[in-house]
Coordinates of C-alpha atoms and ligand atoms in Angstrom, one line a residue:
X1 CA 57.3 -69.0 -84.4
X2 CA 59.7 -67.4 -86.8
X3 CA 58.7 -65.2 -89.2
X4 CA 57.7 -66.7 -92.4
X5 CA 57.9 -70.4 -90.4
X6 CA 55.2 -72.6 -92.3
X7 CA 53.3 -75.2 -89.7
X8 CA 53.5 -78.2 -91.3
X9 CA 50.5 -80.8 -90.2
X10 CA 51.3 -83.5 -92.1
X11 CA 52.0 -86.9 -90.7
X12 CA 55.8 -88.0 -90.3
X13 CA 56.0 -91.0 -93.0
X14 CA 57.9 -94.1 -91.4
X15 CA 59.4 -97.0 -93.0
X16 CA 59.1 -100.8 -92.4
X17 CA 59.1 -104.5 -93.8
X18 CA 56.2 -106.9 -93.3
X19 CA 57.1 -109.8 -94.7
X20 CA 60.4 -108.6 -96.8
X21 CA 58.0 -106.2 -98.3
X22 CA 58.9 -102.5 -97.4
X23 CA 56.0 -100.4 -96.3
X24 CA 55.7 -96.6 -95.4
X25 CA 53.3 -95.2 -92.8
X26 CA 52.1 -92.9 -90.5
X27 CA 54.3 -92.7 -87.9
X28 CA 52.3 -94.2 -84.6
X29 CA 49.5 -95.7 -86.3
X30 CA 48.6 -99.3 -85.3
X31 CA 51.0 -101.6 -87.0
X32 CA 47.8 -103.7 -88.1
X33 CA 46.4 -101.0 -90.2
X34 CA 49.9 -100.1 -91.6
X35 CA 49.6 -103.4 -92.8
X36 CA 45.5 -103.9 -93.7
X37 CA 46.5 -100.5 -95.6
X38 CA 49.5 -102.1 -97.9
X39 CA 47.0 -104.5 -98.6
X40 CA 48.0 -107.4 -96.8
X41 CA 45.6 -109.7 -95.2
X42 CA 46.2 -110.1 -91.4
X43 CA 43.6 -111.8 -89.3
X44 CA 41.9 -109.6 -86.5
X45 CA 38.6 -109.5 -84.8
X46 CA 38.7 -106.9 -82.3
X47 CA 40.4 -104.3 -84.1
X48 CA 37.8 -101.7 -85.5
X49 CA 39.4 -98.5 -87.3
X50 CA 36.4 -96.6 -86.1
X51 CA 36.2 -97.8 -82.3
X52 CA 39.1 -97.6 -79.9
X53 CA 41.6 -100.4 -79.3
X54 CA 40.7 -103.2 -77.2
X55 CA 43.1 -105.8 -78.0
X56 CA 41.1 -109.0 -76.7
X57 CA 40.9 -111.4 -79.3
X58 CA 45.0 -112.0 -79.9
X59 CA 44.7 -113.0 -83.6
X60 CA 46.6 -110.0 -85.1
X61 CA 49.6 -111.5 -83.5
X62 CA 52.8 -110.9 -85.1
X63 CA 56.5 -111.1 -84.7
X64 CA 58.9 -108.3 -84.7
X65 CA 62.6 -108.6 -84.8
X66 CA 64.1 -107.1 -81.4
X67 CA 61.2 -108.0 -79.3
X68 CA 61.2 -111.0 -77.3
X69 CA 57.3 -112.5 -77.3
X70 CA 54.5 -112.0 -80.5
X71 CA 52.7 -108.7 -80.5
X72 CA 49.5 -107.8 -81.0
X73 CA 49.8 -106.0 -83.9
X74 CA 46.5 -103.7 -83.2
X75 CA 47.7 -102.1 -80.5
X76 CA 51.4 -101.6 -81.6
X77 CA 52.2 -98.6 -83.4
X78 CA 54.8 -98.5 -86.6
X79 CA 58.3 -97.6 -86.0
X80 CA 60.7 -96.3 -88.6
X81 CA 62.9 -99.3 -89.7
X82 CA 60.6 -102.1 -88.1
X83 CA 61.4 -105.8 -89.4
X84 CA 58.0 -107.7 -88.7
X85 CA 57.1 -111.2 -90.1
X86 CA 52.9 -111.9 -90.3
X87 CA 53.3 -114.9 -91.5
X88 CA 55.8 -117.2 -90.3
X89 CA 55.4 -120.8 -88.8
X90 CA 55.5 -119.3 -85.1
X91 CA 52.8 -116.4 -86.0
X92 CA 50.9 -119.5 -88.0
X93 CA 51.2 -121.7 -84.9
X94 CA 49.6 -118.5 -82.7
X95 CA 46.9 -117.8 -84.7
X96 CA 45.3 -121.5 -84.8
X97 CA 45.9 -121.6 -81.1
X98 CA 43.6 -118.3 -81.1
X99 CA 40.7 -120.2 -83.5
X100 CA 41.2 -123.3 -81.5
X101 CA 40.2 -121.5 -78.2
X102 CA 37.2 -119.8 -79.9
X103 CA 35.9 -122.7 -81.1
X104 CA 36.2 -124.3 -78.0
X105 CA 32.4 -123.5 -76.5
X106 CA 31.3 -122.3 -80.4
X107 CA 27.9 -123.9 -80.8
X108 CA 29.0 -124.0 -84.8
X109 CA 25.6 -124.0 -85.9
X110 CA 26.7 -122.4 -88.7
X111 CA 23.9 -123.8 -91.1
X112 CA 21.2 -121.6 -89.4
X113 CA 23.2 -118.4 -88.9
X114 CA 22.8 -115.9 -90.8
X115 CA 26.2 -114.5 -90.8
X116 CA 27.3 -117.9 -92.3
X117 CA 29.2 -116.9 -95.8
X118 CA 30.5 -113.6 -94.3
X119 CA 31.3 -115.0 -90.6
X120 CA 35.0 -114.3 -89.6
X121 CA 34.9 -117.1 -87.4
X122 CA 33.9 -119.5 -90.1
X123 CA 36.7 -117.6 -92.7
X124 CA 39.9 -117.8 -90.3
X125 CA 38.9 -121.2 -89.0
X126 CA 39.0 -122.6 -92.7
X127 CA 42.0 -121.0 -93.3
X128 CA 44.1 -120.8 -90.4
X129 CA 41.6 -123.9 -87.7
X130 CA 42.8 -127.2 -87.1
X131 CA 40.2 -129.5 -88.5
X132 CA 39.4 -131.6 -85.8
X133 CA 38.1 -130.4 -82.3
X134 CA 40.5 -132.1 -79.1
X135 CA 38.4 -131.2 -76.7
X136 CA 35.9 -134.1 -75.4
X137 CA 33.9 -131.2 -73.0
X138 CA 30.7 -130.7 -73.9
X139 CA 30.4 -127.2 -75.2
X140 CA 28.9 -124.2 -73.0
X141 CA 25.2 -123.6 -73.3
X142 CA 24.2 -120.1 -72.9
X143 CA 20.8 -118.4 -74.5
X144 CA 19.9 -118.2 -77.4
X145 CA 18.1 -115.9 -79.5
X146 CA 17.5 -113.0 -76.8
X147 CA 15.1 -110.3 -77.8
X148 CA 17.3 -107.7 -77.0
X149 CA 15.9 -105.0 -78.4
X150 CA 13.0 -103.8 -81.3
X151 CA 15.3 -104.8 -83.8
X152 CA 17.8 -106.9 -82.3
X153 CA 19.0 -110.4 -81.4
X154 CA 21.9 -112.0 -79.4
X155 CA 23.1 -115.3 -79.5
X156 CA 25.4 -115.7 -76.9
X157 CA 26.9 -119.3 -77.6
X158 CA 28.0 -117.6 -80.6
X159 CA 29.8 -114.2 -78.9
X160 CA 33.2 -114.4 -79.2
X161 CA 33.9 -111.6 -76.7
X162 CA 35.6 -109.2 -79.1
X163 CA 33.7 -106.3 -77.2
X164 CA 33.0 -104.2 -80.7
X165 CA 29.4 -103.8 -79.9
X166 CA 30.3 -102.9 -76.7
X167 CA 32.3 -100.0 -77.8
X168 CA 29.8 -99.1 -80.3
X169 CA 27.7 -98.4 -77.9
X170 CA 29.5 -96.8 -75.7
X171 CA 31.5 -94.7 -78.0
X172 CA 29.9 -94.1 -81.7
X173 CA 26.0 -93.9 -80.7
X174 CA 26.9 -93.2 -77.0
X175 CA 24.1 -95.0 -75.0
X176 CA 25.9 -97.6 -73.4
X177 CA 23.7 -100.9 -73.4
X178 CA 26.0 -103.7 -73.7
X179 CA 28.4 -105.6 -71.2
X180 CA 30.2 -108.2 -70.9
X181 CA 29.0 -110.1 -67.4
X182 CA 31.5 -112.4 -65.3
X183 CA 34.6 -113.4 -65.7
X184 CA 36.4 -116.1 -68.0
X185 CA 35.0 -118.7 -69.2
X186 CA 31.8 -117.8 -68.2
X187 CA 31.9 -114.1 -69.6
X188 CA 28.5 -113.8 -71.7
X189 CA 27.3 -110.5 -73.5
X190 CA 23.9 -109.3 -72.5
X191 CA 21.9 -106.1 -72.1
X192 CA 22.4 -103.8 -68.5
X193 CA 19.6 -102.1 -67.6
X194 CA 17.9 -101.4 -71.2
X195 CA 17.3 -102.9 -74.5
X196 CA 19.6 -102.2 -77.6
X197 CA 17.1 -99.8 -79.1
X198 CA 19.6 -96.7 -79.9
X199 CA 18.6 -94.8 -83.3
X200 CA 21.9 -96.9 -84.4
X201 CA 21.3 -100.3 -83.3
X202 CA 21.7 -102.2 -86.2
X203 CA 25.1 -101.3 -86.7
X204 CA 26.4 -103.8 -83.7
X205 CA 25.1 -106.6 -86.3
X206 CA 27.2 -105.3 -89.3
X207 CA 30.7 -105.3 -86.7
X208 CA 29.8 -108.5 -85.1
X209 CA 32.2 -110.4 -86.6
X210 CA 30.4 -113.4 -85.7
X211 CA 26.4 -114.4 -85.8
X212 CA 25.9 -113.1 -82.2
X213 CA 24.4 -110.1 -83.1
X214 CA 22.0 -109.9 -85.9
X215 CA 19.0 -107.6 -86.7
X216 CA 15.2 -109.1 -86.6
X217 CA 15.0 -107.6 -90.1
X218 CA 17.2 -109.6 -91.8
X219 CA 16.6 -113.0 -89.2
X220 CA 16.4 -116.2 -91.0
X221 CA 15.7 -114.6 -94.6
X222 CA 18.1 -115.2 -97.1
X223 CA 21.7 -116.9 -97.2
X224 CA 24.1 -114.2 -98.2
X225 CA 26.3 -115.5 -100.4
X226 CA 22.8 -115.2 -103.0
X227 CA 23.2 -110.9 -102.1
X228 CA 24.4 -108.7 -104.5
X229 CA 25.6 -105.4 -103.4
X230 CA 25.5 -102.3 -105.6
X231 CA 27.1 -99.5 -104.0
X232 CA 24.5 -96.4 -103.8
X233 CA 23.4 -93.7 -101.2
X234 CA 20.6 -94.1 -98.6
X235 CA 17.8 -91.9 -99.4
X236 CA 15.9 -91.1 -96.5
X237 CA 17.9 -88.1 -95.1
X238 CA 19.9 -85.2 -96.4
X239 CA 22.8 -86.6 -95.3
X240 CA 23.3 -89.0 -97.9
X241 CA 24.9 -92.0 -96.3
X242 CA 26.6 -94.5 -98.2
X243 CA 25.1 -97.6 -98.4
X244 CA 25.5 -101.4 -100.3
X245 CA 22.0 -102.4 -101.6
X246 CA 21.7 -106.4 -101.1
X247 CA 19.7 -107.7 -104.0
X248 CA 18.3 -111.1 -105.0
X249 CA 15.6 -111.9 -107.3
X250 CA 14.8 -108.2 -108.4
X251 CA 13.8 -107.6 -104.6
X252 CA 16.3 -105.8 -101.7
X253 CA 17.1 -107.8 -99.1
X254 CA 19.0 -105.6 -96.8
X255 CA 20.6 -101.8 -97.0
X256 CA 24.1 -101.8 -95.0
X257 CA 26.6 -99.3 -94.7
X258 CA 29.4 -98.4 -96.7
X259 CA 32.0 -96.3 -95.4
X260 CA 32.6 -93.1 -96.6
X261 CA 34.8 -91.2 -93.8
X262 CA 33.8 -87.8 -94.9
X263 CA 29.9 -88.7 -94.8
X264 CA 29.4 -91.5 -92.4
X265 CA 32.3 -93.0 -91.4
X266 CA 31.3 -96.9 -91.4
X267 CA 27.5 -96.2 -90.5
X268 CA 23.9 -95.9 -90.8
X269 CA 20.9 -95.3 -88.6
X270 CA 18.0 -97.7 -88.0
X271 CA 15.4 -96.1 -89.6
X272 CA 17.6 -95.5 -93.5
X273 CA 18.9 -98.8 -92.8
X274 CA 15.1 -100.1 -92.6
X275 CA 13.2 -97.8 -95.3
X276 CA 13.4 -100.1 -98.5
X277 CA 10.2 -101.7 -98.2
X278 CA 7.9 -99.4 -100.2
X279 CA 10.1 -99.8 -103.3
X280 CA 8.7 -103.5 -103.4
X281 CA 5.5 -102.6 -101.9
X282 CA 2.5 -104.1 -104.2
X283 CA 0.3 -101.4 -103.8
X284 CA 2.8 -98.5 -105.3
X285 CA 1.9 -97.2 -108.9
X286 CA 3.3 -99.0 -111.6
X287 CA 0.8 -98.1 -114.7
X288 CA 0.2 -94.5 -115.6
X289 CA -3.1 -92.8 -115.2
X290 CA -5.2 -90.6 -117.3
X291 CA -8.5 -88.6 -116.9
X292 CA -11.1 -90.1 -118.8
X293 CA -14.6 -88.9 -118.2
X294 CA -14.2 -87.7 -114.5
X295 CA -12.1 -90.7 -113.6
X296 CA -8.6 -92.2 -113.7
X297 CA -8.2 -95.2 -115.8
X298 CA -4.5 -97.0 -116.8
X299 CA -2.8 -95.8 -119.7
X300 CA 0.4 -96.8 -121.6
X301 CA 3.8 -94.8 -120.7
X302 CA 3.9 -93.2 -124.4
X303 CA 0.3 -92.4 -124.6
X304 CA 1.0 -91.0 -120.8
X305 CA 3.4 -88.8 -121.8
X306 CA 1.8 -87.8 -125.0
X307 CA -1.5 -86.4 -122.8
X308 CA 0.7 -84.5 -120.4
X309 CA 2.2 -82.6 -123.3
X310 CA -1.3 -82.2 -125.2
X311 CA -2.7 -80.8 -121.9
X312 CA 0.3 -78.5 -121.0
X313 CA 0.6 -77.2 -124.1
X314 CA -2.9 -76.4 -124.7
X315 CA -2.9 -75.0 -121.1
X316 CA 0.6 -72.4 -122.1
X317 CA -1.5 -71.3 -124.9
X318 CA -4.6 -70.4 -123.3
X319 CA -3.1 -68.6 -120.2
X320 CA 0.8 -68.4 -120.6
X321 CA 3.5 -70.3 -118.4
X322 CA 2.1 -67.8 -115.7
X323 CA 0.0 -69.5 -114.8
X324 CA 1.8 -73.0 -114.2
X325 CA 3.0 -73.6 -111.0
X326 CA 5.7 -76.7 -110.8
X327 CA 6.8 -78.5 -107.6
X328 CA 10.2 -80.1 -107.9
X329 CA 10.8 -83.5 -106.1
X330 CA 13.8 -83.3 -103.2
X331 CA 13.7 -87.2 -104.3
X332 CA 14.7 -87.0 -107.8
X333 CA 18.3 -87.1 -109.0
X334 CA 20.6 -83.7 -109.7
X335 CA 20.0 -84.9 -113.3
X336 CA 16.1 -85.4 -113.1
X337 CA 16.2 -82.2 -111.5
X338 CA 18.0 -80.3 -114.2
X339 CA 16.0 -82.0 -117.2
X340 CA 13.2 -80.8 -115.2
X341 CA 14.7 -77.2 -115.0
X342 CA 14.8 -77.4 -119.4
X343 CA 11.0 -78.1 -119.2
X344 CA 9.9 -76.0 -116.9
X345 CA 11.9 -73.1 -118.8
X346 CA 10.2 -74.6 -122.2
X347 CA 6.5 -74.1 -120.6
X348 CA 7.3 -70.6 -119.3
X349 CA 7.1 -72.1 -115.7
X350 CA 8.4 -69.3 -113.1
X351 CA 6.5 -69.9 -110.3
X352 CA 8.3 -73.3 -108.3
X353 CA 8.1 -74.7 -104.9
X354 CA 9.8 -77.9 -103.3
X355 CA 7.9 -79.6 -100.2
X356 CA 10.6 -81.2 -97.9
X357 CA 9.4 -83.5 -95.3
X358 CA 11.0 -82.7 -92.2
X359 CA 11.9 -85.1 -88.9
X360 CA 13.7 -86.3 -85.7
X361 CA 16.8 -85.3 -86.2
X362 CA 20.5 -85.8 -84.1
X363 CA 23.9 -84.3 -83.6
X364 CA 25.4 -87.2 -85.4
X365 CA 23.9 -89.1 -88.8
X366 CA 20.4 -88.2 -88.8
X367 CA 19.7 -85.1 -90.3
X368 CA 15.9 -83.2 -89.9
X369 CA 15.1 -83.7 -94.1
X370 CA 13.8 -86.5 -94.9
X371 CA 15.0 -86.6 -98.7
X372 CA 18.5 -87.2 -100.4
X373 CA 18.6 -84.4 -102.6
X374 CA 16.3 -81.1 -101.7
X375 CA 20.1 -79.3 -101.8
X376 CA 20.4 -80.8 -105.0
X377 CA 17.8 -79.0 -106.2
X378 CA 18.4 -75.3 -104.5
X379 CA 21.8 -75.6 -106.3
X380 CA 20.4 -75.9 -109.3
X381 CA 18.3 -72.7 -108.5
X382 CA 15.6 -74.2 -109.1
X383 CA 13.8 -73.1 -105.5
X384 CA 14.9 -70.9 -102.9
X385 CA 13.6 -69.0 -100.4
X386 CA 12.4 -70.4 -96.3
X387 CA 10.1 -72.7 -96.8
X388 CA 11.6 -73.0 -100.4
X389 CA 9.0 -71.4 -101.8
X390 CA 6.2 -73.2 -100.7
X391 CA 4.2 -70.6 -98.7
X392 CA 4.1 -68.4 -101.8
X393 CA 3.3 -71.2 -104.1
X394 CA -0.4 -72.1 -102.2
X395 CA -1.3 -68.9 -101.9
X396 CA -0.9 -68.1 -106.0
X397 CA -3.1 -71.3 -106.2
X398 CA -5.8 -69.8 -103.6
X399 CA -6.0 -66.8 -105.4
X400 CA -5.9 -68.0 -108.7
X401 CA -3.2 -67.2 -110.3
X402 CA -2.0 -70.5 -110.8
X403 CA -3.8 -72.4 -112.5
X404 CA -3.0 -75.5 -113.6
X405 CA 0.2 -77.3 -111.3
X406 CA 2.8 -80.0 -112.0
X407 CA 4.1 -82.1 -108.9
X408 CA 7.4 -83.8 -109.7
X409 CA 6.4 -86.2 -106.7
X410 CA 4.1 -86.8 -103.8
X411 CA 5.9 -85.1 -100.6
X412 CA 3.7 -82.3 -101.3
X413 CA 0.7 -84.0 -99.9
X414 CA 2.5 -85.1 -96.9
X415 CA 3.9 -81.7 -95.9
X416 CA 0.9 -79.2 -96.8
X417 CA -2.2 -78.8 -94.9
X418 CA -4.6 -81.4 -96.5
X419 CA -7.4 -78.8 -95.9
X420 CA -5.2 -76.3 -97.6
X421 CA -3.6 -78.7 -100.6
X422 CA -7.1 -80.0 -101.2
X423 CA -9.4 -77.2 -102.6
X424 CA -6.0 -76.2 -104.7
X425 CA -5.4 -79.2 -106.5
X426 CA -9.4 -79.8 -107.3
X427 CA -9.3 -76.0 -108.8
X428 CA -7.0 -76.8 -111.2
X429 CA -7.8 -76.8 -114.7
X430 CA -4.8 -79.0 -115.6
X431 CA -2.7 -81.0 -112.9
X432 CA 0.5 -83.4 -113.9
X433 CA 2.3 -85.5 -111.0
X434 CA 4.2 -88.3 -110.7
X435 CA 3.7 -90.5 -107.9
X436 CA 4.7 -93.7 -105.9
X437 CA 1.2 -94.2 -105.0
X438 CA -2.6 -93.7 -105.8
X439 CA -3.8 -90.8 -103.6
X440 CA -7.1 -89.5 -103.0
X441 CA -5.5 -86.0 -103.3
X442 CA -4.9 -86.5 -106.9
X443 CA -8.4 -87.9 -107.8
X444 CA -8.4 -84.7 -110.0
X445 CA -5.1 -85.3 -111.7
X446 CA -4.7 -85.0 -115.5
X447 CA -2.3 -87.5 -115.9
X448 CA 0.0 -89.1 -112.8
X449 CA 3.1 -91.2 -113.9
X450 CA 4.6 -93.8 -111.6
X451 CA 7.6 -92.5 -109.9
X452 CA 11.2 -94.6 -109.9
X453 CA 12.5 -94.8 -106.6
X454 CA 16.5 -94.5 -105.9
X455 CA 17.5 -98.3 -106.4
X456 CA 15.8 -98.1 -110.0
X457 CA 18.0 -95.7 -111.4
X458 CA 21.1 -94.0 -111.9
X459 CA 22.6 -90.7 -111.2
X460 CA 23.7 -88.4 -108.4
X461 CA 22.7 -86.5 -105.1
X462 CA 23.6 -83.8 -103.2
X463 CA 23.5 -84.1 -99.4
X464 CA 23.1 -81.4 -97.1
X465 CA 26.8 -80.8 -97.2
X466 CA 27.4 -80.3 -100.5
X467 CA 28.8 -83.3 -101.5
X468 CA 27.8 -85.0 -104.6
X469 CA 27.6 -88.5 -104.9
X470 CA 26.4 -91.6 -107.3
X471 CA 23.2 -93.5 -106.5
X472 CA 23.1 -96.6 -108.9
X473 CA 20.4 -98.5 -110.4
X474 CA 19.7 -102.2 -108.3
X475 CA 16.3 -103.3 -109.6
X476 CA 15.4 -103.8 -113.1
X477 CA 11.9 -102.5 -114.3
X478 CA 9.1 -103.5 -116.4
X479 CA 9.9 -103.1 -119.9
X480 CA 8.3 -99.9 -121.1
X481 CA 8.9 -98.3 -117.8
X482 CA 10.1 -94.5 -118.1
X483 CA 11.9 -93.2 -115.1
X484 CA 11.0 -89.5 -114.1
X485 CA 14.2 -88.2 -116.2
X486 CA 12.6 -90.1 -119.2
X487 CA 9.5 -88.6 -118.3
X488 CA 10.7 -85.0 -118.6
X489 CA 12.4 -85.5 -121.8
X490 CA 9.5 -87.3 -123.4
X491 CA 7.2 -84.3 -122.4
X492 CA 10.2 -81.8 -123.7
X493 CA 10.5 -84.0 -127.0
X494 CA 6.8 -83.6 -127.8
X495 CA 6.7 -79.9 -127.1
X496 CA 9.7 -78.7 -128.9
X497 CA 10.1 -81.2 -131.3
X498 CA 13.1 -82.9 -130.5
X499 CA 14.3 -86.1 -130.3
X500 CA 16.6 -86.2 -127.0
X501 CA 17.2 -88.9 -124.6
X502 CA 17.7 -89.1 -121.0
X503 CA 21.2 -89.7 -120.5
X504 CA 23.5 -89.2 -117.4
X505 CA 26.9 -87.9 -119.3
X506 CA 24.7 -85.9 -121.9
X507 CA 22.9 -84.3 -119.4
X508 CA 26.2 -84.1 -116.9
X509 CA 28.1 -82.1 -119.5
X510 CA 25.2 -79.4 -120.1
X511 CA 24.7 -79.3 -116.6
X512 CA 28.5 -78.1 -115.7
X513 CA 28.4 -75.9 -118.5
X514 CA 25.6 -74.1 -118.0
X515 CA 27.1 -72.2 -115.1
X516 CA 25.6 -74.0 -112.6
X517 CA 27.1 -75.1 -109.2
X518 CA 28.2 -78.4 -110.5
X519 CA 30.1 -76.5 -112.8
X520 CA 33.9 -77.6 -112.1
X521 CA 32.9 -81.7 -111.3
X522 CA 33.3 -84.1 -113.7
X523 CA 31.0 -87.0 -113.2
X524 CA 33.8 -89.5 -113.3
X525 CA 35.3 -87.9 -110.8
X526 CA 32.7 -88.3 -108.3
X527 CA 32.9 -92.5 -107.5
X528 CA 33.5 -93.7 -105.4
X529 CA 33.6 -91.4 -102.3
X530 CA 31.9 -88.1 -103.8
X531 CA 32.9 -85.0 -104.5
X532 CA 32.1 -81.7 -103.4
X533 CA 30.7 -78.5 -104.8
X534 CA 32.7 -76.2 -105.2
X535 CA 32.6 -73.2 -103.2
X536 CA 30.5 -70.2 -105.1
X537 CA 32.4 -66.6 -104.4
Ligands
FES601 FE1 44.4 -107.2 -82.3 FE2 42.1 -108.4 -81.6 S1 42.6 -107.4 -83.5 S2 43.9 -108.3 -80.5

């Protein structure tokens, strides 16, 4: 290359009309997502931007001036100067040929499916169907609700042969497990030689643009046009995927996936997709609890708070911050987090730890911690270290020099050595946590508050990348209810006299000011994608 030449990797832009609308492009991209990027609506089934081409289903069907037949506009790439009409009484006529043929063995028993109200084959055949069936066959039977897997069903009446799941399988989670047996009309999905039971599953049900696929999880339990979806970040690995949470009645319903290309493309694994049940689960703490005479009763959320500041206070005076050890919560938000940094500083607290449950892990989505936000919290310095600080933290309860600790949540008890943890947490003189349950660890406990899980509140986390990204408040709680943020400030309020509150663009502004790593982000910035960190020198 000639000196001073500058490579230049940007796409070629092309130019075309759809519709006497003029569109630019990437040159060689697939005329249908030209157009599904101009924001036009053109039918398809088989066409998935994250799964190769297939070009089976024939409803993308378009003309284009200069060629003699329709196209299938999935598998055409744009031209510069392209004339193409999507809508015109010959592409019109095509596409209710298409729905016609689909419908011609559909078992349309659309009032127990549950992808009735977001079915595709439902949508085009309202829109683009004839009304009336010609046919006087009767329809093909195949099976019907097929335990295909641990948490998967087919339906094969209702497969429309599209082959998405297929290519899922053989392309995004790489395991291979469905076909599509015989030939013509008797083609029929199924399983080969194993069930659907990748770590990725589910996903099959989210592309299925029909009711052939659908998870055991969400069988039979709600109609979804009840659902609705607030846009928020799976929290049970570091890497943060995007998710919609499906709400009805104050209870989730279903977590899917929300595509975000630079995090997880267009999906989730089984087991994120599936951990929502303990935010409704009856037995988690709702009331706080207090020591009264050897024993934990129920307390109000002021009174609560109130205590916890009484006893660390009284605590700070008798043997200095010292001897506080804190353990911050790889759960809480980037602004929890940093409210707690303010109260720790305010008690003198040096000595911190974070425990981070740790797991099965992959090469693709699933990452080996087990909480949305422990990177969160190193960038916020408070932790660092191997083990984060951990190791260090015991032993200065062994030996005494902590003594009294306060546990911003309960992974501690599922990562240290019970034996170990145990004898620590009894010798302390005064011990704070918050909580999603009652454990027998924290029979000795001061004062434990409820803690708010991730579709209660608002705010952001980082994943394991750096990126930094909104989680949004579903659920509504009990009135009175103070999430751990509100928590923190009511504890800081008490012991320094103020009268703060817990709010996300308040706290936002100190934190990007206070020379932290969020420094440089604004928070309106980060929806709805994310936004990185940026790099430190
Ligand atoms: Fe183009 Fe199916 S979407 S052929």
């Amino acid at each position: 290359m000639a000196a001073g030449a500058k490579l230049n990797n940007a796409p070629k832009l092309v130019h075309l009309t759809v519709d006497g609308k003029s569109l630019e492009a990437r040159e060689g991209e697939p005329l249908l997502q030209a157009m599904l990027n101009a924001g036009l609506d053109i039918p398809h089934y088989c066409y998935h931007p994250k799964l190769t081409i297939d070009g089976s289903c024939r409803l993308c069907q378009v003309r284009i001036e200069g060629v003699p037949k329709l196209q299938i506009s999935c598998n055409t790439p744009v031209r510069d100067g392209m004339v193409v009409h999507a809508s015109d009484p010959e592409v019109a006529l095509a596409r209710r040929g298409v729905e016609e043929l689909l419908l011609l063995n559909h078992p349309l028993d659309c009032p127990i499916c549950d992808k009735a109200g977001e079915c595709w084959l439902q949508n085009y055949a309202m829109r683009f169907g004839s009304r009336f069936a010609r046919t006087r066959d009767p329809r093909r039977k195949e099976e019907k609700r097929i335990d295909i897997g641990e948490r998967m069903l087919l339906d094969q009446e209702r497969c429309i042969l599209c082959r998405r799941c297929v290519r899922f399988c053989r392309e995004i989670s790489k395991t291979g497990e469905l076909h599509i047996f015989h030939l013509g009309d008797r083609s029929v999905l199924d399983t080969y030689d194993r069930p659907l039971n990748n770590d990725y599953s589910m996903c099959t049900a989210d592309i299925c643009p029909v009711g052939a696929l659908e998870t055991k999880d969400f069988h039979h339990k709600i109609r979804v046009w009840f659902l609705e979806e607030t846009a928020s970040v799976c929290p049970s690995c570091s890497n943060g995927c995007n998710i919609m949470l499906c709400t009805y009645k104050n209870r989730i319903w279903r977590l899917i996936p929300r595509r975000n290309d630079a995090v997880n493309e267009a999906w989730m694994c089984d087991a994120g997709r599936l951990n929502y049940g303990f935010v409704m689960d009856p037995a988690r703490l709702r009331t706080p609890q207090a020591a009264e005479a050897d024993k934990l009763v129920e307390t109000d959320w002021e009174v609560a708070v109130a205590r916890a500041a009484t006893e660390l206070n009284a605590f700070r005076k008798k043997y200095g911050g010292k001897a506080l050890g804190a353990v911050v919560s790889p759960h809480l938000t980037n602004e929890e987090n940093y409210r707690f940094s303010e109260l720790m500083r305010a008690l003198g607290i040096e000595r911190r730890a974070m425990a981070v449950p740790r797991g099965k892990f992959d090469n693709f989505l699933i990452k080996p911690e087990k909480a949305a936000n422990a990177r969160g919290a190193r960038e916020l310095g408070l932790v660092s270290g191997n083990d984060d600080g951990l190791g260090e933290l015991l032993n200065a309860c062994e030996t005494g020099e902590i003594k009294g600790l306060y546990l911003c949540g309960d992974d501690i008890l599922q990562v240290a050595d019970p034996k170990r943890l145990g004898p620590c947490l009894e010798r302390m003189e005064v011990l704070i946590a918050h909580s999603l349950w009652q454990r027998p660890l924290l029979a000795k406990a001061s004062v434990i508050f409820p803690t708010t899980s991730f579709a209660e509140k608002d705010g952001t986390f980082t994943n394991h990348a750096g990126r930094v990204q909104r989680i949004r408040k579903a659920l509504q709680l009990p009135a009175g209810w103070l999430t751990d943020g509100e928590v923190f400030t009511g504890i800081l309020n008490h012991l320094e006299s103020r009268d703060e509150r817990f709010e996300l663009p308040y706290i936002w502004e100190s934190m990007t000011q206070n020379g932290t790593a969020f420094a440089g982000l604004r928070f309106d910035e980060i929806d709805p994608n994310g936004a990185p960190l940026q790099e430190s020198d």
